[in-house]
mmCIF file of C-alpha atoms in Angstrom:
data_model
loop_
_atom_site.group_PDB
_atom_site.id
_atom_site.type_symbol
_atom_site.label_atom_id
_atom_site.label_comp_id
_atom_site.label_asym_id
_atom_site.label_seq_id
_atom_site.Cartn_x
_atom_site.Cartn_y
_atom_site.Cartn_z
ATOM 1 C CA UNK L 282 0.000 0.000 0.000
ATOM 2 C CA UNK L 283 1.476 3.336 -1.013
ATOM 3 C CA UNK L 284 1.153 6.519 1.002
ATOM 4 C CA UNK L 285 -1.608 7.988 -1.140
ATOM 5 C CA UNK L 286 -3.774 4.875 -0.830
ATOM 6 C CA UNK L 287 -3.169 4.763 2.905
ATOM 7 C CA UNK L 288 -4.077 8.429 3.316
ATOM 8 C CA UNK L 289 -7.206 7.923 1.206
ATOM 9 C CA UNK L 290 -8.289 5.029 3.405
ATOM 10 C CA UNK L 291 -7.459 6.927 6.583
ATOM 11 C CA UNK L 292 -9.570 9.917 5.461
ATOM 12 C CA UNK L 293 -12.463 7.559 4.787
ATOM 13 C CA UNK L 294 -12.089 6.031 8.246
ATOM 14 C CA UNK L 295 -12.249 9.460 9.898
ATOM 15 C CA UNK L 296 -15.030 10.706 7.629
ATOM 16 C CA UNK L 297 -17.071 7.518 8.047
ATOM 17 C CA UNK L 298 -16.871 7.849 11.822
ATOM 18 C CA UNK L 299 -18.204 11.380 11.550
ATOM 19 C CA UNK L 300 -21.003 10.723 9.093
ATOM 20 C CA UNK L 301 -22.255 7.593 10.875
ATOM 21 C CA UNK L 302 -22.259 9.238 14.296
ATOM 22 C CA UNK L 303 -23.810 12.360 12.736
ATOM 23 C CA UNK L 304 -26.573 10.220 11.248
ATOM 24 C CA UNK L 305 -27.200 8.567 14.615
ATOM 25 C CA UNK L 306 -27.495 11.951 16.322
ATOM 26 C CA UNK L 307 -29.784 13.202 13.570
ATOM 27 C CA UNK L 308 -32.156 10.364 14.488
ATOM 28 C CA UNK L 309 -32.836 12.335 17.680
ATOM 29 C CA UNK L 310 -34.175 15.293 15.674
ATOM 30 C CA UNK L 311 -37.597 16.199 17.095
ATOM 31 C CA UNK L 312 -37.238 13.432 19.699
ATOM 32 C CA UNK L 313 -34.850 15.145 22.142
ATOM 33 C CA UNK L 314 -35.672 15.089 25.853
ATOM 34 C CA UNK L 315 -36.097 18.878 25.789
ATOM 35 C CA UNK L 316 -36.126 21.398 22.947
ATOM 36 C CA UNK L 317 -32.712 22.787 23.902
ATOM 37 C CA UNK L 318 -31.111 19.346 23.865
ATOM 38 C CA UNK L 319 -32.797 18.495 20.584
ATOM 39 C CA UNK L 320 -31.042 21.514 19.074
ATOM 40 C CA UNK L 321 -27.745 20.690 20.776
ATOM 41 C CA UNK L 322 -27.713 17.175 19.326
ATOM 42 C CA UNK L 323 -28.613 18.285 15.813
ATOM 43 C CA UNK L 324 -25.967 21.025 16.074
ATOM 44 C CA UNK L 325 -23.364 18.408 16.899
ATOM 45 C CA UNK L 326 -24.709 16.218 14.133
ATOM 46 C CA UNK L 327 -24.193 19.057 11.652
ATOM 47 C CA UNK L 328 -20.649 19.622 12.929
ATOM 48 C CA UNK L 329 -19.938 15.948 12.277
ATOM 49 C CA UNK L 330 -21.448 16.058 8.765
ATOM 50 C CA UNK L 331 -19.313 19.108 8.023
ATOM 51 C CA UNK L 332 -16.156 17.349 9.177
ATOM 52 C CA UNK L 333 -17.097 14.287 7.128
ATOM 53 C CA UNK L 334 -17.688 16.374 4.018
ATOM 54 C CA UNK L 335 -14.270 18.073 4.235
ATOM 55 C CA UNK L 336 -12.583 14.703 4.657
ATOM 56 C CA UNK L 337 -14.504 13.132 1.752
ATOM 57 C CA UNK L 338 -13.602 16.111 -0.447
ATOM 58 C CA UNK L 339 -9.971 15.650 0.463
ATOM 59 C CA UNK L 340 -10.163 11.911 -0.169
ATOM 60 C CA UNK L 341 -11.678 12.589 -3.603
ATOM 61 C CA UNK L 342 -8.886 15.038 -4.416
ATOM 62 C CA UNK L 343 -6.293 12.347 -3.682
ATOM 63 C CA UNK L 344 -7.669 10.025 -6.364
ATOM 64 C CA UNK L 345 -8.176 10.808 -10.051
ATOM 65 C CA UNK L 346 -11.237 8.655 -10.545
ATOM 66 C CA UNK L 347 -14.132 11.094 -11.073
ATOM 67 C CA UNK L 348 -15.536 10.184 -7.676
ATOM 68 C CA UNK L 349 -17.328 12.781 -5.553
ATOM 69 C CA UNK L 350 -17.927 13.309 -1.851
ATOM 70 C CA UNK L 351 -21.585 12.365 -2.403
ATOM 71 C CA UNK L 352 -20.507 9.194 -4.107
ATOM 72 C CA UNK L 353 -18.323 8.234 -1.144
ATOM 73 C CA UNK L 354 -21.047 8.989 1.366
ATOM 74 C CA UNK L 355 -24.067 7.556 -0.401
ATOM 75 C CA UNK L 356 -22.954 4.842 -2.782
ATOM 76 C CA UNK L 357 -20.594 2.693 -0.718
ATOM 77 C CA UNK L 358 -21.951 -0.378 1.013
ATOM 78 C CA UNK L 359 -21.264 -1.380 4.600
ATOM 79 C CA UNK L 360 -18.223 -3.514 3.702
ATOM 80 C CA UNK L 361 -16.706 -0.382 2.134
ATOM 81 C CA UNK L 362 -17.292 1.707 5.259
ATOM 82 C CA UNK L 363 -14.355 1.927 7.664
ATOM 83 C CA UNK L 364 -15.930 3.576 10.711
ATOM 84 C CA UNK L 365 -15.413 2.199 14.186
ATOM 85 C CA UNK L 366 -18.072 -0.115 15.588
ATOM 86 C CA UNK L 367 -18.891 2.219 18.480
ATOM 87 C CA UNK L 368 -20.415 4.995 16.364
ATOM 88 C CA UNK L 369 -22.817 2.712 14.470
ATOM 89 C CA UNK L 370 -24.425 1.349 17.639
ATOM 90 C CA UNK L 371 -28.111 2.265 18.031
ATOM 91 C CA UNK L 372 -28.931 5.309 20.119
ATOM 92 C CA UNK L 373 -30.719 3.465 22.900
ATOM 93 C CA UNK L 374 -31.888 5.878 25.569
ATOM 94 C CA UNK L 375 -30.419 9.357 26.101
ATOM 95 C CA UNK L 376 -27.832 8.023 28.575
ATOM 96 C CA UNK L 377 -26.545 5.554 25.980
ATOM 97 C CA UNK L 378 -26.409 8.260 23.331
ATOM 98 C CA UNK L 379 -24.398 10.557 25.598
ATOM 99 C CA UNK L 380 -22.140 7.673 26.640
ATOM 100 C CA UNK L 381 -21.401 6.936 22.988
ATOM 101 C CA UNK L 382 -20.689 10.643 22.482
ATOM 102 C CA UNK L 383 -18.300 10.877 25.386
ATOM 103 C CA UNK L 384 -16.392 7.719 24.443
ATOM 104 C CA UNK L 385 -16.031 8.827 20.840
ATOM 105 C CA UNK L 386 -15.442 12.561 21.439
ATOM 106 C CA UNK L 387 -12.591 11.829 23.847
ATOM 107 C CA UNK L 388 -11.004 9.595 21.200
ATOM 108 C CA UNK L 389 -11.552 12.174 18.443
ATOM 109 C CA UNK L 390 -10.125 14.944 20.617
ATOM 110 C CA UNK L 391 -6.845 13.142 21.240
ATOM 111 C CA UNK L 392 -6.594 11.944 17.651
ATOM 112 C CA UNK L 393 -7.180 15.437 16.200
ATOM 113 C CA UNK L 394 -4.720 16.892 18.703
ATOM 114 C CA UNK L 395 -2.092 14.470 17.433
ATOM 115 C CA UNK L 396 -3.013 15.125 13.803
ATOM 116 C CA UNK L 397 -2.428 18.855 14.358
ATOM 117 C CA UNK L 398 1.245 17.806 14.055
ATOM 118 C CA UNK L 399 0.722 15.763 10.895
ATOM 119 C CA UNK L 400 3.166 16.179 8.014
ATOM 120 C CA UNK L 401 0.186 16.287 5.694
ATOM 121 C CA UNK L 402 -0.823 19.949 5.575
ATOM 122 C CA UNK L 403 -4.459 19.383 4.611
ATOM 123 C CA UNK L 404 -5.068 16.766 7.279
ATOM 124 C CA UNK L 405 -3.363 19.062 9.778
ATOM 125 C CA UNK L 406 -5.649 21.959 8.840
ATOM 126 C CA UNK L 407 -8.830 19.893 8.896
ATOM 127 C CA UNK L 408 -7.862 18.462 12.289
ATOM 128 C CA UNK L 409 -7.229 21.878 13.804
ATOM 129 C CA UNK L 410 -10.699 22.977 12.745
ATOM 130 C CA UNK L 411 -12.385 19.770 13.866
ATOM 131 C CA UNK L 412 -10.579 19.867 17.201
ATOM 132 C CA UNK L 413 -12.413 23.027 18.297
ATOM 133 C CA UNK L 414 -15.771 21.429 17.568
ATOM 134 C CA UNK L 415 -14.770 18.145 19.154
ATOM 135 C CA UNK L 416 -13.716 19.814 22.397
ATOM 136 C CA UNK L 417 -17.195 21.257 22.656
ATOM 137 C CA UNK L 418 -18.777 17.881 21.894
ATOM 138 C CA UNK L 419 -16.724 16.326 24.689
ATOM 139 C CA UNK L 420 -17.681 19.072 27.089
ATOM 140 C CA UNK L 421 -21.363 18.696 26.263
ATOM 141 C CA UNK L 422 -21.489 14.915 26.644
ATOM 142 C CA UNK L 423 -19.157 14.627 29.632
ATOM 143 C CA UNK L 424 -21.252 17.087 31.626
ATOM 144 C CA UNK L 425 -24.361 15.026 31.007
ATOM 145 C CA UNK L 426 -22.549 11.864 32.098
ATOM 146 C CA UNK L 427 -21.272 13.530 35.269
ATOM 147 C CA UNK L 428 -24.727 14.936 35.966
ATOM 148 C CA UNK L 429 -26.374 11.536 35.475
ATOM 149 C CA UNK L 430 -23.757 9.746 37.569
ATOM 150 C CA UNK L 431 -24.514 12.097 40.439
ATOM 151 C CA UNK L 432 -28.239 12.146 39.836
ATOM 152 C CA UNK L 433 -31.068 9.830 40.762
ATOM 153 C CA UNK L 434 -31.003 6.086 41.266
ATOM 154 C CA UNK L 435 -32.486 5.687 37.813
ATOM 155 C CA UNK L 436 -30.031 7.999 36.061
ATOM 156 C CA UNK L 437 -27.082 6.242 37.741
ATOM 157 C CA UNK L 438 -28.414 2.829 36.773
ATOM 158 C CA UNK L 439 -29.024 3.802 33.150
ATOM 159 C CA UNK L 440 -25.632 5.492 32.762
ATOM 160 C CA UNK L 441 -23.680 2.583 34.232
ATOM 161 C CA UNK L 442 -25.703 0.252 32.001
ATOM 162 C CA UNK L 443 -24.763 2.370 28.979
ATOM 163 C CA UNK L 444 -21.070 2.190 29.858
ATOM 164 C CA UNK L 445 -21.241 -1.589 30.389
ATOM 165 C CA UNK L 446 -23.052 -2.030 27.099
ATOM 166 C CA UNK L 447 -20.768 0.109 24.914
ATOM 167 C CA UNK L 448 -17.407 -0.657 26.509
ATOM 168 C CA UNK L 449 -16.669 -3.706 24.349
ATOM 169 C CA UNK L 450 -16.748 -1.584 21.192
ATOM 170 C CA UNK L 451 -14.104 0.903 22.370
ATOM 171 C CA UNK L 452 -10.982 -1.172 21.637
ATOM 172 C CA UNK L 453 -11.961 -1.056 17.961
ATOM 173 C CA UNK L 454 -11.057 2.669 17.804
ATOM 174 C CA UNK L 455 -7.408 1.864 18.487
ATOM 175 C CA UNK L 456 -6.857 -1.082 16.150
ATOM 176 C CA UNK L 457 -4.071 -0.393 13.652
ATOM 177 C CA UNK L 458 -3.456 -1.994 10.292
ATOM 178 C CA UNK L 459 -1.181 -1.471 7.273
ATOM 179 C CA UNK L 460 -2.815 1.938 6.685
ATOM 180 C CA UNK L 461 -1.608 3.175 10.053
ATOM 181 C CA UNK L 462 1.777 1.565 9.571
ATOM 182 C CA UNK L 463 2.364 3.435 6.310
ATOM 183 C CA UNK L 464 1.083 6.797 7.613
ATOM 184 C CA UNK L 465 3.035 6.564 10.865
ATOM 185 C CA UNK L 466 6.231 5.909 8.912
ATOM 186 C CA UNK L 467 5.570 9.077 6.881
ATOM 187 C CA UNK L 468 4.743 11.235 9.927
ATOM 188 C CA UNK L 469 1.178 11.716 8.637
ATOM 189 C CA UNK L 470 -0.619 9.861 11.406
ATOM 190 C CA UNK L 471 0.370 8.539 14.810
ATOM 191 C CA UNK L 472 0.489 5.432 16.932
ATOM 192 C CA UNK L 473 -3.030 4.739 18.185
ATOM 193 C CA UNK L 474 -1.607 3.027 21.285
ATOM 194 C CA UNK L 475 -0.509 6.493 22.450
ATOM 195 C CA UNK L 476 -3.952 7.892 21.675
ATOM 196 C CA UNK L 477 -5.445 4.961 23.607
ATOM 197 C CA UNK L 478 -3.440 5.850 26.733
ATOM 198 C CA UNK L 479 -4.496 9.509 26.574
ATOM 199 C CA UNK L 480 -8.102 8.538 25.899
ATOM 200 C CA UNK L 481 -8.113 6.184 28.868
ATOM 201 C CA UNK L 482 -6.807 8.935 31.115
ATOM 202 C CA UNK L 483 -9.432 11.434 29.942
ATOM 203 C CA UNK L 484 -12.420 9.141 30.269
ATOM 204 C CA UNK L 485 -11.190 7.736 33.584
ATOM 205 C CA UNK L 486 -11.261 11.253 34.994
ATOM 206 C CA UNK L 487 -14.785 11.816 33.712
ATOM 207 C CA UNK L 488 -16.056 8.458 34.998
ATOM 208 C CA UNK L 489 -14.411 9.044 38.377
ATOM 209 C CA UNK L 490 -16.292 12.331 38.669
ATOM 210 C CA UNK L 491 -19.465 10.530 37.622
ATOM 211 C CA UNK L 492 -18.849 7.679 40.121
ATOM 212 C CA UNK L 493 -19.081 5.146 37.298
ATOM 213 C CA UNK L 494 -17.150 1.883 37.207
ATOM 214 C CA UNK L 495 -15.239 1.023 34.054
ATOM 215 C CA UNK L 496 -16.243 -2.592 33.361
ATOM 216 C CA UNK L 497 -13.979 -5.503 32.563
ATOM 217 C CA UNK L 498 -13.495 -5.977 28.861
ATOM 218 C CA UNK L 499 -15.802 -8.842 27.900
ATOM 219 C CA UNK L 500 -16.715 -9.976 24.389
ATOM 220 C CA UNK L 501 -14.476 -7.323 22.850
ATOM 221 C CA UNK L 502 -15.262 -6.927 19.168
ATOM 222 C CA UNK L 503 -13.186 -5.170 16.509
ATOM 223 C CA UNK L 504 -13.117 -4.922 12.727
ATOM 224 C CA UNK L 505 -14.544 -1.520 11.759
ATOM 225 C CA UNK L 506 -11.413 -0.199 10.070
ATOM 226 C CA UNK L 507 -11.299 -3.381 7.950
ATOM 227 C CA UNK L 508 -14.923 -2.985 6.898
ATOM 228 C CA UNK L 509 -16.360 -5.644 9.206
ATOM 229 C CA UNK L 510 -19.360 -4.235 11.035
ATOM 230 C CA UNK L 511 -22.130 -5.097 13.455
ATOM 231 C CA UNK L 512 -25.575 -5.709 12.002
ATOM 232 C CA UNK L 513 -26.602 -2.124 12.715
ATOM 233 C CA UNK L 514 -24.566 -0.297 10.065
ATOM 234 C CA UNK L 515 -26.416 -1.773 7.088
ATOM 235 C CA UNK L 516 -29.757 -0.547 8.393
ATOM 236 C CA UNK L 517 -28.349 2.904 9.065
ATOM 237 C CA UNK L 518 -26.934 3.137 5.536
ATOM 238 C CA UNK L 519 -30.237 1.956 4.033
ATOM 239 C CA UNK L 520 -31.973 4.964 5.497
ATOM 240 C CA UNK L 521 -29.137 7.451 4.924
ATOM 241 C CA UNK L 522 -28.466 6.397 1.330
ATOM 242 C CA UNK L 523 -32.050 5.897 0.218
ATOM 243 C CA UNK L 524 -32.352 9.057 -1.823
ATOM 244 C CA UNK L 525 -29.132 8.645 -3.801
ATOM 245 C CA UNK L 526 -29.880 4.982 -4.402
ATOM 246 C CA UNK L 527 -33.369 5.673 -5.727
ATOM 247 C CA UNK L 528 -32.457 8.872 -7.593
ATOM 248 C CA UNK L 529 -28.792 8.413 -8.557
ATOM 249 C CA UNK L 530 -26.947 11.686 -9.005
ATOM 250 C CA UNK L 531 -29.737 13.789 -7.477
ATOM 251 C CA UNK L 532 -28.501 17.225 -6.425
ATOM 252 C CA UNK L 533 -30.095 20.176 -4.689
ATOM 253 C CA UNK K 152 -42.908 30.581 36.066
ATOM 254 C CA UNK K 153 -45.540 28.308 37.454
ATOM 255 C CA UNK K 154 -44.434 25.665 39.914
ATOM 256 C CA UNK K 155 -46.576 22.798 38.729
ATOM 257 C CA UNK K 156 -44.737 21.873 35.545
ATOM 258 C CA UNK K 157 -41.918 19.494 34.715
ATOM 259 C CA UNK K 158 -39.785 21.992 32.797
ATOM 260 C CA UNK K 159 -36.254 22.832 33.816
ATOM 261 C CA UNK K 160 -35.904 26.328 35.310
ATOM 262 C CA UNK K 161 -35.866 29.218 32.868
ATOM 263 C CA UNK K 162 -32.795 31.376 32.242
ATOM 264 C CA UNK K 163 -32.452 34.660 30.359
ATOM 265 C CA UNK K 164 -29.705 34.880 27.752
ATOM 266 C CA UNK K 165 -27.611 37.969 27.022
ATOM 267 C CA UNK K 166 -25.166 38.124 24.120
ATOM 268 C CA UNK K 167 -22.206 40.402 23.621
ATOM 269 C CA UNK K 168 -21.619 40.862 19.927
ATOM 270 C CA UNK K 169 -17.984 41.869 20.276
ATOM 271 C CA UNK K 170 -15.584 42.787 23.034
ATOM 272 C CA UNK K 171 -16.568 46.116 24.598
ATOM 273 C CA UNK K 172 -20.134 46.213 23.318
ATOM 274 C CA UNK K 173 -23.069 45.848 25.708
ATOM 275 C CA UNK K 174 -24.674 42.508 26.491
ATOM 276 C CA UNK K 175 -28.094 42.442 24.903
ATOM 277 C CA UNK K 176 -31.052 40.253 25.769
ATOM 278 C CA UNK K 177 -31.548 37.513 23.184
ATOM 279 C CA UNK K 178 -34.222 35.287 24.688
ATOM 280 C CA UNK K 179 -34.493 32.458 27.152
ATOM 281 C CA UNK K 180 -33.563 28.780 27.599
ATOM 282 C CA UNK K 181 -34.383 25.997 30.022
ATOM 283 C CA UNK K 182 -31.556 24.389 31.989
ATOM 284 C CA UNK K 183 -30.843 22.727 35.322
ATOM 285 C CA UNK K 184 -27.606 24.586 36.073
ATOM 286 C CA UNK K 185 -25.267 27.352 34.898
ATOM 287 C CA UNK K 186 -23.170 25.140 32.672
ATOM 288 C CA UNK K 187 -26.162 23.691 30.902
ATOM 289 C CA UNK K 188 -27.713 27.134 30.544
ATOM 290 C CA UNK K 189 -24.573 28.511 28.889
ATOM 291 C CA UNK K 190 -24.349 25.566 26.519
ATOM 292 C CA UNK K 191 -28.013 25.714 25.597
ATOM 293 C CA UNK K 192 -27.698 29.452 25.033
ATOM 294 C CA UNK K 193 -24.658 28.850 22.851
ATOM 295 C CA UNK K 194 -26.459 26.238 20.776
ATOM 296 C CA UNK K 195 -29.639 28.219 20.338
ATOM 297 C CA UNK K 196 -28.526 31.830 20.070
ATOM 298 C CA UNK K 197 -24.941 31.940 18.768
ATOM 299 C CA UNK K 198 -24.925 29.440 15.909
ATOM 300 C CA UNK K 199 -24.698 32.168 13.308
ATOM 301 C CA UNK K 200 -21.861 34.254 14.768
ATOM 302 C CA UNK K 201 -24.196 36.434 16.835
ATOM 303 C CA UNK K 202 -21.675 36.935 19.595
ATOM 304 C CA UNK K 203 -18.370 36.330 21.329
ATOM 305 C CA UNK K 204 -19.562 36.214 24.953
ATOM 306 C CA UNK K 205 -22.654 35.065 26.826
ATOM 307 C CA UNK K 206 -24.364 35.782 30.114
ATOM 308 C CA UNK K 207 -27.149 33.667 31.535
ATOM 309 C CA UNK K 208 -29.168 34.511 34.591
ATOM 310 C CA UNK K 209 -32.061 32.638 36.144
ATOM 311 C CA UNK K 210 -35.273 34.390 35.231
ATOM 312 C CA UNK K 211 -36.405 34.219 38.871
ATOM 313 C CA UNK K 212 -33.348 36.265 39.851
ATOM 314 C CA UNK K 213 -34.347 39.209 37.675
ATOM 315 C CA UNK K 214 -36.298 41.956 39.397
ATOM 316 C CA UNK K 215 -38.648 43.673 37.017
ATOM 317 C CA UNK K 216 -40.963 46.662 37.100
ATOM 318 C CA UNK K 217 -44.605 45.898 36.446
ATOM 319 C CA UNK K 218 -47.239 47.626 34.339
ATOM 320 C CA UNK K 219 -48.601 49.118 37.584
ATOM 321 C CA UNK K 220 -45.239 50.788 38.213
ATOM 322 C CA UNK K 221 -45.249 52.541 34.854
ATOM 323 C CA UNK K 222 -46.910 55.793 35.865
ATOM 324 C CA UNK K 223 -44.849 56.619 38.905
ATOM 325 C CA UNK K 224 -41.593 55.245 37.522
ATOM 326 C CA UNK K 225 -41.543 56.705 34.051
ATOM 327 C CA UNK K 226 -44.147 59.406 33.525
ATOM 328 C CA UNK K 227 -42.322 62.003 35.683
ATOM 329 C CA UNK K 228 -39.503 62.078 33.129
ATOM 330 C CA UNK K 229 -41.880 63.203 30.404
ATOM 331 C CA UNK K 230 -41.620 66.960 31.089
ATOM 332 C CA UNK K 231 -37.938 67.080 32.076
ATOM 333 C CA UNK K 232 -36.611 67.815 28.647
ATOM 334 C CA UNK K 233 -33.658 69.686 30.236
ATOM 335 C CA UNK K 234 -32.263 66.282 31.232
ATOM 336 C CA UNK K 235 -31.445 65.518 27.639
ATOM 337 C CA UNK K 236 -28.489 67.250 26.009
ATOM 338 C CA UNK K 237 -30.645 69.104 23.463
ATOM 339 C CA UNK K 238 -29.491 72.558 24.538
ATOM 340 C CA UNK K 239 -25.762 72.108 24.167
ATOM 341 C CA UNK K 240 -23.868 73.196 21.091
ATOM 342 C CA UNK K 241 -21.623 70.503 19.702
ATOM 343 C CA UNK K 242 -18.010 71.729 19.495
ATOM 344 C CA UNK K 243 -17.014 72.225 15.886
ATOM 345 C CA UNK K 244 -15.551 69.123 14.320
ATOM 346 C CA UNK K 245 -16.939 66.709 16.901
ATOM 347 C CA UNK K 246 -18.727 63.702 15.493
ATOM 348 C CA UNK K 247 -19.141 61.624 18.633
ATOM 349 C CA UNK K 248 -19.624 62.578 22.241
#
C-alpha cells in the first residue's frame, strides 16, 4: 500500500466515523428530551457532517477517478465503510447516546490533537478545525454523564448500564493496520496506542467524577477499520443512502 | 414561572456581539444549572456568529418593574426635557460625544 492509498483510506475512516455518528445523532431530531437538547444534538450532528464532508472532499482530491464526496457517502456499502463499531451502535436511551458521544469525542479529541502535528498539511488543517468542535462535543457529553452519575437512582443505573453495554466496542477505535503503519512511517498519522493511553486517562477522569465503574473488557469486538461491522450499520446506511440509491446523481 | 410543571428552570440569555459592546437580551432557555444554561444558550442563540460572549441569569433572579409601576416610575420624566443634552452646542468638528 502506497502513502496515497493509505491516506485515502485513513480519510475515509475518519469521515465515516463522523457521518455515521452524525446520522445517529440526527435520528434524535424532534425526539430530544427537551427542545434545547434536541437543538444541541442536531448542532453536533451538523458539525460531524461538516467534518465528514471536508474529509470526503480531500479523499476525492487524492484520487483521479471522477468520484465525488456524495458518491463516497451515499454509494458505498457497509463492507466499504471503515468507521469504528462504536459509532454505528443504536442510540438506545439518552444516557446511551451521551455515553457513545463521550467515548467517541474523547477519542476524536486526542486523535485530532495528534493530527495537528501531521506532516500532511491538509489533514493538519482539517484536524485543527475539527478539534475546536470536538472539544465542545466532549464538554457537552461529559457534563451530562457527570450529571447523570450524580443524579437519581435511575439515572445512575441507566448510565452505568450504557457504559457496560458500549465498553466492548471501544478497543476497535485503536486497532491499527497497514494503513496506520504506512502513515506513521511518513509522519502523517500517529500510533493509536498512544492515543489509547491519553483517551483512557481522559475518560477515567470523567467516569471518576461521575462515580461510574469502568467494566472488565468482555466480548471485545473489533473490525470496523477493515470494513467488518455489526448488524446495525447496514440498516443505518439503508436509510441514509435511500435518496441517492433511488435517484442516482440527485442534487439540490 | 408556574411551579406545577416538569420543565427545567428558565434562564435569560444575554449576548455580547464583540468585546466592549453591551450585552443584549436575546431570549431564554431551560436548563438545570449554569453550565447547561450557557451551553443551551450557545447552541440556540450563537450558531450564526451572533456573539463572542454570553451571560445567563435565572429568570427568577431578575427583578422587574410591572405595568402598575409605569406611571410613577416613568411618567415624571416626560416633562424634564432639560435632562437631555438638546441645549448644548456641539463643538465644531466633533462627530461623537
